[in-house]
XYZ file of C-alpha atoms in Angstrom:
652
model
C 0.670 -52.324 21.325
C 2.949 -53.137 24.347
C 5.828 -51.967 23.242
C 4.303 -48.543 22.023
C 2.629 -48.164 25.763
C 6.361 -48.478 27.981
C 7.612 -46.005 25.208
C 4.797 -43.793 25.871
C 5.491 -44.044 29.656
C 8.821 -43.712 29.531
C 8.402 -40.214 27.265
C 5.757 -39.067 29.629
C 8.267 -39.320 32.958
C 5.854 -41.988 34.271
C 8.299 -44.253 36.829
C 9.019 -47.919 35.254
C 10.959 -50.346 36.673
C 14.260 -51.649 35.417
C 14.975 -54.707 37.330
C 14.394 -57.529 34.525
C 11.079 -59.993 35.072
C 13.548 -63.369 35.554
C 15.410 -61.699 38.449
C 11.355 -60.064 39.848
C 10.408 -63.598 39.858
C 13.143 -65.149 41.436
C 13.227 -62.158 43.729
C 17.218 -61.604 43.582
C 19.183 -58.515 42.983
C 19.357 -57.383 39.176
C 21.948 -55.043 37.662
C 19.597 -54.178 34.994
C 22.604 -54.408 32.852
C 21.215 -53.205 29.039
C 20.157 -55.048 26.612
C 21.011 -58.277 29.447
C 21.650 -58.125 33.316
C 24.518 -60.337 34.285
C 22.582 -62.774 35.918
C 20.274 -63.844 32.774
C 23.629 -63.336 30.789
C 25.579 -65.888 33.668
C 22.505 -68.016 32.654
C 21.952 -67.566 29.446
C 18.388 -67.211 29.880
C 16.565 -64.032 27.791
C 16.511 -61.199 29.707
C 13.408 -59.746 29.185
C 11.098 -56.293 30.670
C 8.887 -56.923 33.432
C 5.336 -55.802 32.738
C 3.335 -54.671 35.525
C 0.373 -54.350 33.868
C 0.547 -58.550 33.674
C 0.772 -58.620 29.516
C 3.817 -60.039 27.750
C 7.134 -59.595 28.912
C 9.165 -58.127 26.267
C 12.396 -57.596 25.595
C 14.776 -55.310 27.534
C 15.628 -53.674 23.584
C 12.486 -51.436 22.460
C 13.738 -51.516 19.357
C 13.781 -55.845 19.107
C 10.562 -55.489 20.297
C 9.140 -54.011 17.527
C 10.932 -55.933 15.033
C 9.487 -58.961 17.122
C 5.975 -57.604 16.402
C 6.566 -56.733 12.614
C 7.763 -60.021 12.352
C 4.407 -61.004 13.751
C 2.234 -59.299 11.627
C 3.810 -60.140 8.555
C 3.243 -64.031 9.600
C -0.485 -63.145 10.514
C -0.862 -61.425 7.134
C 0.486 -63.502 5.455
C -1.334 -66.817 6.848
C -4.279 -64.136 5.918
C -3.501 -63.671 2.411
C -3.514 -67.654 1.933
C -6.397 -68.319 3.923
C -10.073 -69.259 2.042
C -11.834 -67.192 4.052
C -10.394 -64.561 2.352
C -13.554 -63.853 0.179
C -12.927 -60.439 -1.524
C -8.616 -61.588 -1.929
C -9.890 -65.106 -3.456
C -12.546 -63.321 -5.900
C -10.809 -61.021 -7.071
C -7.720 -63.651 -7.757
C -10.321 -65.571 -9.697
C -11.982 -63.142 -11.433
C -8.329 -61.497 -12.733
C -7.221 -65.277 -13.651
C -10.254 -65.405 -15.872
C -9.898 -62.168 -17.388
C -6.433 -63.353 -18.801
C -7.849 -66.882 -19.493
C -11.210 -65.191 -21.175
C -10.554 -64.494 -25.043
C -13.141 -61.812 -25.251
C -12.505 -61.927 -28.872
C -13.539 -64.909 -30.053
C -16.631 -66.765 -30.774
C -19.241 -67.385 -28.062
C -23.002 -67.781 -27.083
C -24.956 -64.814 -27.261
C -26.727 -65.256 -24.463
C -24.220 -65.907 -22.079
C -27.226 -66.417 -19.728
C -30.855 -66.225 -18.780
C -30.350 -62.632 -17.099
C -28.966 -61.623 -20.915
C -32.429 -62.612 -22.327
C -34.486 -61.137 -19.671
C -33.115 -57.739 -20.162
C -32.873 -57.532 -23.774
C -36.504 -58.728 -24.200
C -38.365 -56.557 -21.584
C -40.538 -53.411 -23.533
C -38.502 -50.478 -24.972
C -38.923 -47.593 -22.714
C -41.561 -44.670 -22.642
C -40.495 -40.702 -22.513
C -38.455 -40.912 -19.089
C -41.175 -38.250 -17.054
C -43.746 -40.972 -17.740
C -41.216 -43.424 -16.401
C -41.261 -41.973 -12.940
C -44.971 -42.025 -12.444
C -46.984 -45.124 -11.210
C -48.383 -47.313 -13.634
C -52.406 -46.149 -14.453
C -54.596 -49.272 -12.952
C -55.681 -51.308 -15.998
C -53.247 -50.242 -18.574
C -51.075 -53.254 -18.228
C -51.709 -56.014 -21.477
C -55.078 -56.529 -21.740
C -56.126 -60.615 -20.673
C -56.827 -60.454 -24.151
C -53.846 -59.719 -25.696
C -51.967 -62.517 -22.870
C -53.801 -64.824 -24.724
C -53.487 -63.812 -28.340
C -49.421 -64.290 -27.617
C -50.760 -68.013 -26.144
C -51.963 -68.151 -30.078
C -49.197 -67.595 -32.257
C -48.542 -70.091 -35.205
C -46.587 -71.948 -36.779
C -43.388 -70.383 -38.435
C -42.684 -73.702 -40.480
C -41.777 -72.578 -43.950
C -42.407 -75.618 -45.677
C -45.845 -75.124 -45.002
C -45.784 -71.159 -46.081
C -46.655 -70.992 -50.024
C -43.148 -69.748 -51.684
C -44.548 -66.441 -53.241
C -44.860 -65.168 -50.184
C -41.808 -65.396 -48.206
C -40.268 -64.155 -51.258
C -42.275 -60.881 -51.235
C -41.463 -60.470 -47.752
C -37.745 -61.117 -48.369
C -38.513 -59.315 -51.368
C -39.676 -56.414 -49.487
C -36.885 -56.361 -46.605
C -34.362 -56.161 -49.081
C -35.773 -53.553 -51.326
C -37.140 -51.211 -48.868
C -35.524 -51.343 -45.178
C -32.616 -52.945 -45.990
C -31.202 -49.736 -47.905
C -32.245 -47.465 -45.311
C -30.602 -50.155 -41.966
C -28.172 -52.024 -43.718
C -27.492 -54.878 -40.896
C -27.258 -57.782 -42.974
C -25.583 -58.227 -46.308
C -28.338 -59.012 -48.990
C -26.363 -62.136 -50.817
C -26.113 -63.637 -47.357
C -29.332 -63.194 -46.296
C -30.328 -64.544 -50.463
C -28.415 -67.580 -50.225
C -29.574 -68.561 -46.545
C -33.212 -68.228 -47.280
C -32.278 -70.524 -50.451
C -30.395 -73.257 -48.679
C -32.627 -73.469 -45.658
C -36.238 -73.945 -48.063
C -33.949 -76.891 -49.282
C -32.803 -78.352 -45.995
C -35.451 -81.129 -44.559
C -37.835 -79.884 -47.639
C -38.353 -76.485 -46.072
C -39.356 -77.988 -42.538
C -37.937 -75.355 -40.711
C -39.700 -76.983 -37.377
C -37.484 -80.415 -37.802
C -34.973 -78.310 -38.125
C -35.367 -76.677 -34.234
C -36.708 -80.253 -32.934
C -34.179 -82.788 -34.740
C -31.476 -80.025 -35.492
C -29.714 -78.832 -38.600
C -27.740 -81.679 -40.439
C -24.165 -80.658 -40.787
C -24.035 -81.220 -44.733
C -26.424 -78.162 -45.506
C -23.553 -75.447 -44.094
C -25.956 -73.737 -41.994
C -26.103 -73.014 -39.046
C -29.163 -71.909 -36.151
C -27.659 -68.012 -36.410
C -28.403 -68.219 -40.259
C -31.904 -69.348 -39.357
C -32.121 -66.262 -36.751
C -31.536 -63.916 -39.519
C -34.312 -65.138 -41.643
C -36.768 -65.180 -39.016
C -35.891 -62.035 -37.817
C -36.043 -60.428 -41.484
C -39.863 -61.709 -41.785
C -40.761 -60.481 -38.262
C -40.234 -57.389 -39.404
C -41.452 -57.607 -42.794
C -44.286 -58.801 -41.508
C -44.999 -56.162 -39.317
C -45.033 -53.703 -41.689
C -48.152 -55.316 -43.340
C -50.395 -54.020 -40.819
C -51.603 -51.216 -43.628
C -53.552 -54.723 -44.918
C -54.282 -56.627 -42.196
C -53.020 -55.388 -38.724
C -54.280 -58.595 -36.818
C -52.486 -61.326 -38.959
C -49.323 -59.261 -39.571
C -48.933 -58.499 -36.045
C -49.813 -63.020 -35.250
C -47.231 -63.975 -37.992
C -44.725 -61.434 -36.796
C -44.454 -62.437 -33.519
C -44.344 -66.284 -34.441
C -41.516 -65.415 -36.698
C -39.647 -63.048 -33.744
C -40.309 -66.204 -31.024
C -38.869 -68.233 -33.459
C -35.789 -66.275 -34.631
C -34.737 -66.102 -30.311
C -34.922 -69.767 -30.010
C -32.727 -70.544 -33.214
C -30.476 -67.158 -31.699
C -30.418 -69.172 -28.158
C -29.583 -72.082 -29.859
C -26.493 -70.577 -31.705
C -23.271 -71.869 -29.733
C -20.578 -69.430 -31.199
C -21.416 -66.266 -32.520
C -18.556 -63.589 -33.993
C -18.052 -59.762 -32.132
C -19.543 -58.949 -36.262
C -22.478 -61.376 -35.670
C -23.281 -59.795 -32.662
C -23.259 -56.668 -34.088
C -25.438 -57.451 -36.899
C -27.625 -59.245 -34.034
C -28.133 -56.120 -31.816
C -28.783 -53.746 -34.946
C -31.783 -56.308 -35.878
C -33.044 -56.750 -32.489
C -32.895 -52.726 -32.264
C -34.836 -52.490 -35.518
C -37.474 -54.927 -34.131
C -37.853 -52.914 -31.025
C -38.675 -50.089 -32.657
C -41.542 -51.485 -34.864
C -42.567 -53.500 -31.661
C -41.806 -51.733 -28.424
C -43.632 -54.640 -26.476
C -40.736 -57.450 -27.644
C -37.389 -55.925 -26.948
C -36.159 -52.756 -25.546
C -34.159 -50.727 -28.441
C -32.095 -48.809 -25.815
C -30.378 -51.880 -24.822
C -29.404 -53.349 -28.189
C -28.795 -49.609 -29.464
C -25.942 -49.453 -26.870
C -24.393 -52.953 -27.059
C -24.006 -52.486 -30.616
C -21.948 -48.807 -30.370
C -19.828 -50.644 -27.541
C -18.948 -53.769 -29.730
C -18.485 -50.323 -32.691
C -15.939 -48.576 -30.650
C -14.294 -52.134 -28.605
C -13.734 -52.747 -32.553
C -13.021 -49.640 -33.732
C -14.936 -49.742 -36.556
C -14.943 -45.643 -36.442
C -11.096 -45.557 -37.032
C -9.383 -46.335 -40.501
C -6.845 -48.423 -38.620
C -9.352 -50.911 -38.585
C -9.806 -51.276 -42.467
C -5.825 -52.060 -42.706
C -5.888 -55.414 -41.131
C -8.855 -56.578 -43.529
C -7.780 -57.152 -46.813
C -11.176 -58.435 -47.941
C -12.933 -55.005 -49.848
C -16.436 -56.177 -49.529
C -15.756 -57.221 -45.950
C -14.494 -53.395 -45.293
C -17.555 -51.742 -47.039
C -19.759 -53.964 -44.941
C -18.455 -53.052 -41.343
C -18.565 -49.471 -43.134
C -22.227 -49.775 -43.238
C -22.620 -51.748 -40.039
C -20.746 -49.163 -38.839
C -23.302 -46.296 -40.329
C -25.946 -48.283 -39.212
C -25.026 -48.166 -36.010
C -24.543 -44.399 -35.299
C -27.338 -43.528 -37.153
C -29.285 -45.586 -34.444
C -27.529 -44.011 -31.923
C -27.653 -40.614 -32.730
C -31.335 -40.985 -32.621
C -31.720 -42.428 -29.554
C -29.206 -39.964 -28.192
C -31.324 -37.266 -29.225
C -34.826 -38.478 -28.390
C -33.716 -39.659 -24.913
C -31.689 -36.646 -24.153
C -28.122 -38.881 -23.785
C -24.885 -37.692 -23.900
C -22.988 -38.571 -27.237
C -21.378 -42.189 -27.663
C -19.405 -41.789 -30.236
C -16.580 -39.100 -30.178
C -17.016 -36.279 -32.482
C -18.032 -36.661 -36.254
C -14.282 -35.136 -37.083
C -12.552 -38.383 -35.164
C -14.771 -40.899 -36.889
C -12.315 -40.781 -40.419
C -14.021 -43.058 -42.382
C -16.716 -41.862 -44.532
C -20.200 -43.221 -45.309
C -20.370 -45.193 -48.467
C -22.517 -42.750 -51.084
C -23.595 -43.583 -54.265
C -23.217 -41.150 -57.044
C -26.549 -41.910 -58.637
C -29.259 -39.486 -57.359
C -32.187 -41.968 -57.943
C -31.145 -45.256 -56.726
C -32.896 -45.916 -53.705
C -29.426 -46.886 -51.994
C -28.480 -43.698 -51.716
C -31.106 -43.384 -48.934
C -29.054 -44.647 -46.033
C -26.728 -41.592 -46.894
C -29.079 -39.203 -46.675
C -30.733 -40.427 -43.876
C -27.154 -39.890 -42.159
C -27.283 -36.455 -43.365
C -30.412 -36.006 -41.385
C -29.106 -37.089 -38.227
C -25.529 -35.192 -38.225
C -28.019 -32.612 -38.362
C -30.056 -33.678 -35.612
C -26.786 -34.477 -33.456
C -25.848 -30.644 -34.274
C -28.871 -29.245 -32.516
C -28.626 -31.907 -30.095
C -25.055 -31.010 -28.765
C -25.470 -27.050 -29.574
C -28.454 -26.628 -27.763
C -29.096 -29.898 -25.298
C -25.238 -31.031 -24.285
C -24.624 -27.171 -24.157
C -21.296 -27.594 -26.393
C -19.557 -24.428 -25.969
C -16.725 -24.508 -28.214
C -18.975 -22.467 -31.098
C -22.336 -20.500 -31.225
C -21.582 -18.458 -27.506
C -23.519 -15.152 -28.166
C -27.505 -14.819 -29.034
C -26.694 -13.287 -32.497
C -24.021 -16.065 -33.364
C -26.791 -18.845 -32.273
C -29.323 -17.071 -34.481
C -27.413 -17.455 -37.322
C -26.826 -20.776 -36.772
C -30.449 -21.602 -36.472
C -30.990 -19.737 -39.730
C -28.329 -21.655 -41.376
C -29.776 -25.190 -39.823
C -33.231 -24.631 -41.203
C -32.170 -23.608 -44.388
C -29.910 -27.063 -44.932
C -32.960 -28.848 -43.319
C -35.140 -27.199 -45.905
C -32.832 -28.206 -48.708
C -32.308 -32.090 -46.667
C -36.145 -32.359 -47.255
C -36.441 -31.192 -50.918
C -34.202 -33.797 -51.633
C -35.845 -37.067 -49.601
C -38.737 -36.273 -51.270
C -37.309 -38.044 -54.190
C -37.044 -41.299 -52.189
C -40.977 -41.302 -52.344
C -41.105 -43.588 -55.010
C -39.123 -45.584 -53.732
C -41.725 -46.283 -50.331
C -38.372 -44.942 -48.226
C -37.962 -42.107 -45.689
C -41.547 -42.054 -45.887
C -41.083 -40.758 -42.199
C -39.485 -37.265 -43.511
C -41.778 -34.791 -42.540
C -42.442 -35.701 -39.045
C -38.524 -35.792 -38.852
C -38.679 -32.415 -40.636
C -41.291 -31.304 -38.004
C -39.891 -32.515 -34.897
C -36.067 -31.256 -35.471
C -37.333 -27.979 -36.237
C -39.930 -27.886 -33.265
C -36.318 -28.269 -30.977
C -34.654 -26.055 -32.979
C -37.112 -23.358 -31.786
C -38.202 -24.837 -28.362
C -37.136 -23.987 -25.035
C -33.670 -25.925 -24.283
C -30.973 -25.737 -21.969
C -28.736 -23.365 -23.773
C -31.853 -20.979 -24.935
C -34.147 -21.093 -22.328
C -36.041 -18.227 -22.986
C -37.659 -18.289 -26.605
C -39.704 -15.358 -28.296
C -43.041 -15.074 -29.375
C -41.832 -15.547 -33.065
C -40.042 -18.673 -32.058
C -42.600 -19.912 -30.688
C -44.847 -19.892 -33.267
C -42.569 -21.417 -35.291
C -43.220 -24.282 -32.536
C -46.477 -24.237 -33.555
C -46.096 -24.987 -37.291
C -43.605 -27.493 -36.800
C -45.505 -29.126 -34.313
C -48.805 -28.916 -36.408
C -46.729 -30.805 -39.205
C -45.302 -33.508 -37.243
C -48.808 -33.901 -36.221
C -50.555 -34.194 -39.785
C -48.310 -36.580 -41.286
C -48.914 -39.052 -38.196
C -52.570 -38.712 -38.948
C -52.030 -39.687 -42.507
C -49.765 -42.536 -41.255
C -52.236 -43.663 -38.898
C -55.265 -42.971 -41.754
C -53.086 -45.137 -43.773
C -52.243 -47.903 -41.322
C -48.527 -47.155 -41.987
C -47.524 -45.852 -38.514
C -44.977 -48.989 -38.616
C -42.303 -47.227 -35.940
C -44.707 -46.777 -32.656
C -41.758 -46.592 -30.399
C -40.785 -43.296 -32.314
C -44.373 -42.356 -33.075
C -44.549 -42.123 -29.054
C -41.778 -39.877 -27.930
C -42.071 -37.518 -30.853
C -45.842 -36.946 -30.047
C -45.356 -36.701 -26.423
C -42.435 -34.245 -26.892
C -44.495 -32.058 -29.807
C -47.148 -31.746 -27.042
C -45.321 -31.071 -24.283
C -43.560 -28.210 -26.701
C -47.132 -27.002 -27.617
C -48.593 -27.189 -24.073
C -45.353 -25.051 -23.030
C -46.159 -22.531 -25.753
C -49.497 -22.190 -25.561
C -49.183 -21.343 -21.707
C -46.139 -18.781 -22.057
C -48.196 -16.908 -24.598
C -51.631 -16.512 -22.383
C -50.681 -13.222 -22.494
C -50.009 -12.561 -25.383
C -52.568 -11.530 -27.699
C -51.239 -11.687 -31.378
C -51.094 -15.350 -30.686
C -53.483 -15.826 -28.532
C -56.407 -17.325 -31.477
C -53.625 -19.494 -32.329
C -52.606 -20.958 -29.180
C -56.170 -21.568 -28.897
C -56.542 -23.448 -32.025
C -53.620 -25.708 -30.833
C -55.279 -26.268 -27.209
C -58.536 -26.664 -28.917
C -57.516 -28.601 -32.537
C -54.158 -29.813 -32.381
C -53.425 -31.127 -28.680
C -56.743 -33.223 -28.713
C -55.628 -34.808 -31.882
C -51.942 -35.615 -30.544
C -53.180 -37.391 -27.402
C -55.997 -39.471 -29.841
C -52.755 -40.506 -32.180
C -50.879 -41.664 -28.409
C -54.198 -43.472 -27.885
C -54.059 -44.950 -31.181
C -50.648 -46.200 -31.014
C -51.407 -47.646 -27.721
C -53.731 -50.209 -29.061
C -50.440 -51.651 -30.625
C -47.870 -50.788 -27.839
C -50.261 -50.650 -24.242
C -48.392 -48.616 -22.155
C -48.221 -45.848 -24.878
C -51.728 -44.759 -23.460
C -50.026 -43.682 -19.918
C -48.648 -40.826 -22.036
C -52.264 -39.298 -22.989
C -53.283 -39.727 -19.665
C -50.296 -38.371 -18.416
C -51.171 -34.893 -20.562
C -54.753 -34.777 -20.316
C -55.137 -32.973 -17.084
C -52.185 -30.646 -18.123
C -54.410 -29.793 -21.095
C -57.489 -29.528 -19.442
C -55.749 -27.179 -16.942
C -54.223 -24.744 -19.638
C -57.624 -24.724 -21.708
C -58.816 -23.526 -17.907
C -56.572 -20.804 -17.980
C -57.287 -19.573 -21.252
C -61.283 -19.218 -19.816
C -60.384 -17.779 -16.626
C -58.492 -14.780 -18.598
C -61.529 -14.717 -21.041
C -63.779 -14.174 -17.739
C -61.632 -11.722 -16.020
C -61.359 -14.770 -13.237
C -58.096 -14.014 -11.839
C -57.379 -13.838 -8.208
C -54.376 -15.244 -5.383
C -55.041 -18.397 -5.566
C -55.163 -18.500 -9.762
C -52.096 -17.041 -9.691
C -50.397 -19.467 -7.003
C -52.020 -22.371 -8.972
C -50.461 -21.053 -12.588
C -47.166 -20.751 -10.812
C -47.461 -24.087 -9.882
C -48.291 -24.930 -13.576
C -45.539 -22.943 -14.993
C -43.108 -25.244 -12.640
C -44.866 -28.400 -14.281
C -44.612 -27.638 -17.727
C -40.472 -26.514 -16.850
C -40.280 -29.937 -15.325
C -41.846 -31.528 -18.642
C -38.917 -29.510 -21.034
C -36.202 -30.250 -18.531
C -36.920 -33.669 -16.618
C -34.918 -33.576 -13.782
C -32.642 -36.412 -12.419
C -29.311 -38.723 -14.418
C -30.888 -40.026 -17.794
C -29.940 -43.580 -16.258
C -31.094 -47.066 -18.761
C -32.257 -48.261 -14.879
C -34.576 -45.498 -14.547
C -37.093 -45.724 -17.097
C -38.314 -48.895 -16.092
C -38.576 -47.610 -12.774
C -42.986 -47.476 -13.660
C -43.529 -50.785 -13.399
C -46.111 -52.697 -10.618
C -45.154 -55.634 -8.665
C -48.737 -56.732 -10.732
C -47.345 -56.026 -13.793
C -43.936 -57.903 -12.890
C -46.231 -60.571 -10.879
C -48.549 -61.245 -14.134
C -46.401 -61.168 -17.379
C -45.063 -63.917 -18.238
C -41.023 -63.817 -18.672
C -39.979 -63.953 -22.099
C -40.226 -67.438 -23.734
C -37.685 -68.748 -26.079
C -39.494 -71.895 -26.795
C -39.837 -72.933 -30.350
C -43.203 -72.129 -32.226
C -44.142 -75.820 -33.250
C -47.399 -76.756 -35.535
C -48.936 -77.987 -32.504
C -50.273 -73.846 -32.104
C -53.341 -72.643 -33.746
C -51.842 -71.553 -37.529
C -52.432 -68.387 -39.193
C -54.397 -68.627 -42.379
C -51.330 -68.660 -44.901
C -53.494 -68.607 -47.600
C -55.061 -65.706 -46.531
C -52.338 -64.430 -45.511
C -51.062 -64.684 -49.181
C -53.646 -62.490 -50.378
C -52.424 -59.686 -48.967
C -49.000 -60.403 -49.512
C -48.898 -61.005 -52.953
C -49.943 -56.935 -53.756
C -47.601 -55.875 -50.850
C -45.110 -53.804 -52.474
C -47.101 -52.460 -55.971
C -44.053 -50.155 -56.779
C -42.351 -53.132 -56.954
C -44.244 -55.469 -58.255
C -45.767 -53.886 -61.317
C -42.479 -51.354 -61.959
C -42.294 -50.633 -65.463
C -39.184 -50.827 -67.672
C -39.057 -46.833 -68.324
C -38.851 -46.315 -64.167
C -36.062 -48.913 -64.074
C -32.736 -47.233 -62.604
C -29.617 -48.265 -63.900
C -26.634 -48.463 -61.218
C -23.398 -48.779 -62.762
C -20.898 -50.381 -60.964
């Protein structure tokens, strides 16, 4: 700045002159009279500084000078502010003016657009170390299985025989509905009873012509019937694994194209949408990706506050309050076991802050009390979780304080699994001694807060493990391994537990015909069940390959000590091994959603096809609904052929 400069100069002793520039110019005698000479005062001309440098002459007043140029920059600013090319000012303006315009509340689309659909329906994630590693050649879908999706049928109920979409509703309501209450049973009742009436059952008329406005539906009530058979129908692979699998993914296609077509949909709908979609991902990794739906429906939880009881006193509807209860529930049950799978921090604030309480049902037999006590299961599960994972270090600070804490866990998990046993009958929690397995295997593992374990412990690694592992053989000899997205991470982290174990106790020789036994027995059959599960879900075989050369390597080691074969380089190499199989307990790196899909090819993105939302017309090649039927009809036997004796009473 000018003016700035001559002050400078004039501070610094440098000579300036003070005859005025008018007077310079004119080359007559000035007075340098301050703030005018007399001769631009005689003339009433502005007496202004000459500036030998050849700039602007400014005025004789240093101090009008720089109100002169504040004066200036406030009119360039300001022509700034209004100008268009103003791009960050003129978004931002826009962007707050639809904030206050927006009501964020209210009804709207739930797709808002096609980046919504294309990241809610990519594949659920695999354990996060897998993640990071490049995709195996080959192990992308199989050209095969690209063109078994080309063959899906038709989901047109009119043309399904009645008995059976009644035992599949049938079976929804009586077996996973208790357990992940996201729907309310009369609603879902009465929709699948008006919509078999509308157009005769033609639920394709109903996607191609629409949904006449006298029935009172509307394209979200068809999502939540189509959604309810895709998974009902996937858990009829125990019968027939190809045509369960065909009609579920008909009926899933189906359900997003009536969901797309939906134009309003309630902050409660949407909540009841993502807990679905969540509960589909997990039976079928391949469709949706549970992590995403998980966490949209705890943000829509706490944006609603569904945790506080403030948010009961504005509802005076009962039923509506013991519904978002269990939606709720639902919902941080879901949570809590991603949470704790995936190594997350906590979403929801501590148990103590959430003040309302789980609905429980007094009778011990009724097969609704299941939801409770799977809650029960996970409060435990988020205990060892933030004890010994998030490091919480309000209680349990010394060694002898966190062992008996861990002796107190296991006992209330022992007396947690005494009692689901009695939901047996009932075809529920039918999952409780792999859950049984797996939180005691981390009770005992190597973890943040406790990373050094003791032989004893880690035997009891062993047994848990070796449980977790028999009960998925008996699911998988059973064709009932219905949650593969689960079945995955809980294998992979029960090996990478008993790989860890088995290598830390080389040494050790009480346990050394054991840890053998695992390395031998046990390991081989956890990375066949990750196989298996991969016929289902394809990238689930990454994970077996992933582990098989960490076997083979500690199987190595166990010879070389057998053969006294230990030398420099041994050493260097089990060092180097030892580092692995930390990085394996502990992955390294934020726990980011972005990350796990970091695995994928530009093949893999270059040959799948995006997710289609078209509707599933007759046009496709049909499943057989009449054999289909068959297999349907003797679904559920518990419930089909119940006698009167085993009938349970529930008052109220």
């Amino acid at each position: 700045m000018t003016a700035l400069r001559d002050l400078q100069l004039a501070v610094s002793g440098r000579r300036s002159s003070k005859v005025c520039a008018r007077c310079r110019r004119r080359k007559t005698k000035c007075d340098s009279g301050y703030p005018s000479c007399g001769a631009c005062t005689k003339a009433g001309a502005v007496c202004r500084g000459y500036d030998s440098n050849g700039h602007q002459d400014l005025p004789r007043s240093l101090v009008k000078a720089l109100e002169d140029q504040v004066a200036e920059l406030e009119r360039q600013a300001s022509s700034l502010h209004h100008s268009p090319a103003n791009i960050t000012l003129a978004l931002t303006s826009r962007l707050a003016q639809a904030t206050l315009l927006a009501d964020i509340s209210g009804p709207r689309p739930f797709f808002l657009s096609d980046i919504t659909s294309s990241v809610l329906l990519r594949p659920s994630c695999l354990p996060l170390v897998v993640c990071n590693v490049k995709k195996i050649d080959g192990s992308g879908s199989r050209p095969e299985d690209q063109n078994q999706q080309q063959r899906l049928s038709s989901t047109n109920l009119g043309r399904i025989p009645y008995a059976a979409i009644e035992q599949m509703i049938s079976n929804y309501t009586n077996i996973h509905l208790p357990q992940y209450p996201c729907v309310s049973e009369q609603h879902l009742s009465n929709a699948v009873s008006r919509l078999l009436i509308v157009l005769n059952g033609d639920t394709d008329a109903a996607l191609s012509l629409g949904i006449p406005a006298s029935s009172g539906l509307t394209h979200y009530d068809y999502f939540i019937v189509f959604i309810v058979l895709a998974v009902s129908s996937l858990t009829l692979t125990w019968k027939n694994e190809h045509q369960a699998r065909t009609a579920s993914d008909a009926f899933f296609d189906t359900a997003l194209h009536h969901l797309r077509l939906a134009p309003e949909v309630t902050d409660i709908h949407r909540l009841q949408t993502y807990l679905l979609l969540a509960h589909y991902a997990n039976l079928n990794p391949n469709k949706a990706d549970n992590w995403i739906c998980i966490w949209n429906a705890t943000r829509i939880v706490l944006d609603l506050g569904l945790h506080k009881q403030a948010s009961e006193v504005l509802l005076q509807d009962q039923e509506e309050v013991r519904f978002r209860n269990k939606l709720l529930w639902c919902t941080y049950g879901m949570e809590r076991s991603l949470s704790a799978t995936v190594r997350l921090p906590l979403a929801f604030p501590e148990e103590a802050s959430i003040t309302i309480s789980h609905h429980s049902i007094s009778d011990a037999d009724t097969k609704h009390a299941s939801a409770s006590h799977l809650y029960r299961f996970r409060a435990l599960e988020t205990e060892v979780h933030r004890t010994l994972y998030l490091q919480d270090g309000s209680t349990h600070r010394s060694r002898s304080e966190l062992n008996s804490w861990m002796v107190d866990v296991t006992r209330r998990l022992d007396a947690w699994l005494e009692r689901a046993k009695d939901f047996s009958k009932y075809q529920m929690l039918e999952f409780r001694m792999v859950q049984y397995g797996l939180l005691l295997a981390r009770l005992f593992r190597p973890s943040p807060r406790l990373e050094s374990r003791t032989p004893e412990e880690r035997e009891k690694c062993f047994d848990a493990c070796s449980i977790l592992v028999e009960d998925y053989q008996h699911q998988t000899k059973r064709r009932r391994l219905f949650y593969p997205w689960h079945g995955v991470h809980n294998l992979f982290e029960a090996a990478v537990i008993m790989l860890e174990s088995c290598w830390a106790l080389r040494d050790y020789e009480p346990l050394r015909h054991r840890a053998r036994h695992i390395l031998a027995v046990t390991l081989p059959d956890c990375l066949a069940l990750l196989n298996k599960v991969g016929e289902s879900w394809q990238d689930a075989a990454l994970c077996s390959a992933y582990l098989s050369p960490i076997l083979d390597e500690a199987s190595r080691a166990y010879s070389d000590r057998a053969l006294a074969q230990i030398d420099p380089a041994r050493i260097e190499a089990e060092c180097l091994m030892t580092e692995k199989l930390r990085k394996l307990l502990f992955p390294e790196g934020p726990l980011l959603w972005e990350s796990r899909m970091s695995f994928e090819t530009d093949q893999n993105s270059a040959t799948d096809p995006a997710p289609s939302l078209e509707p599933v017309m007759s046009g496709m090649k049909d499943v057989d609904w009449d054999a289909f039927w068959e297999y349907v009809q003797d679904l559920s036997p518990i419930w089909t052929d119940i006698q009167p004796s085993d009938t349970v009473i529930v008052a109220g």
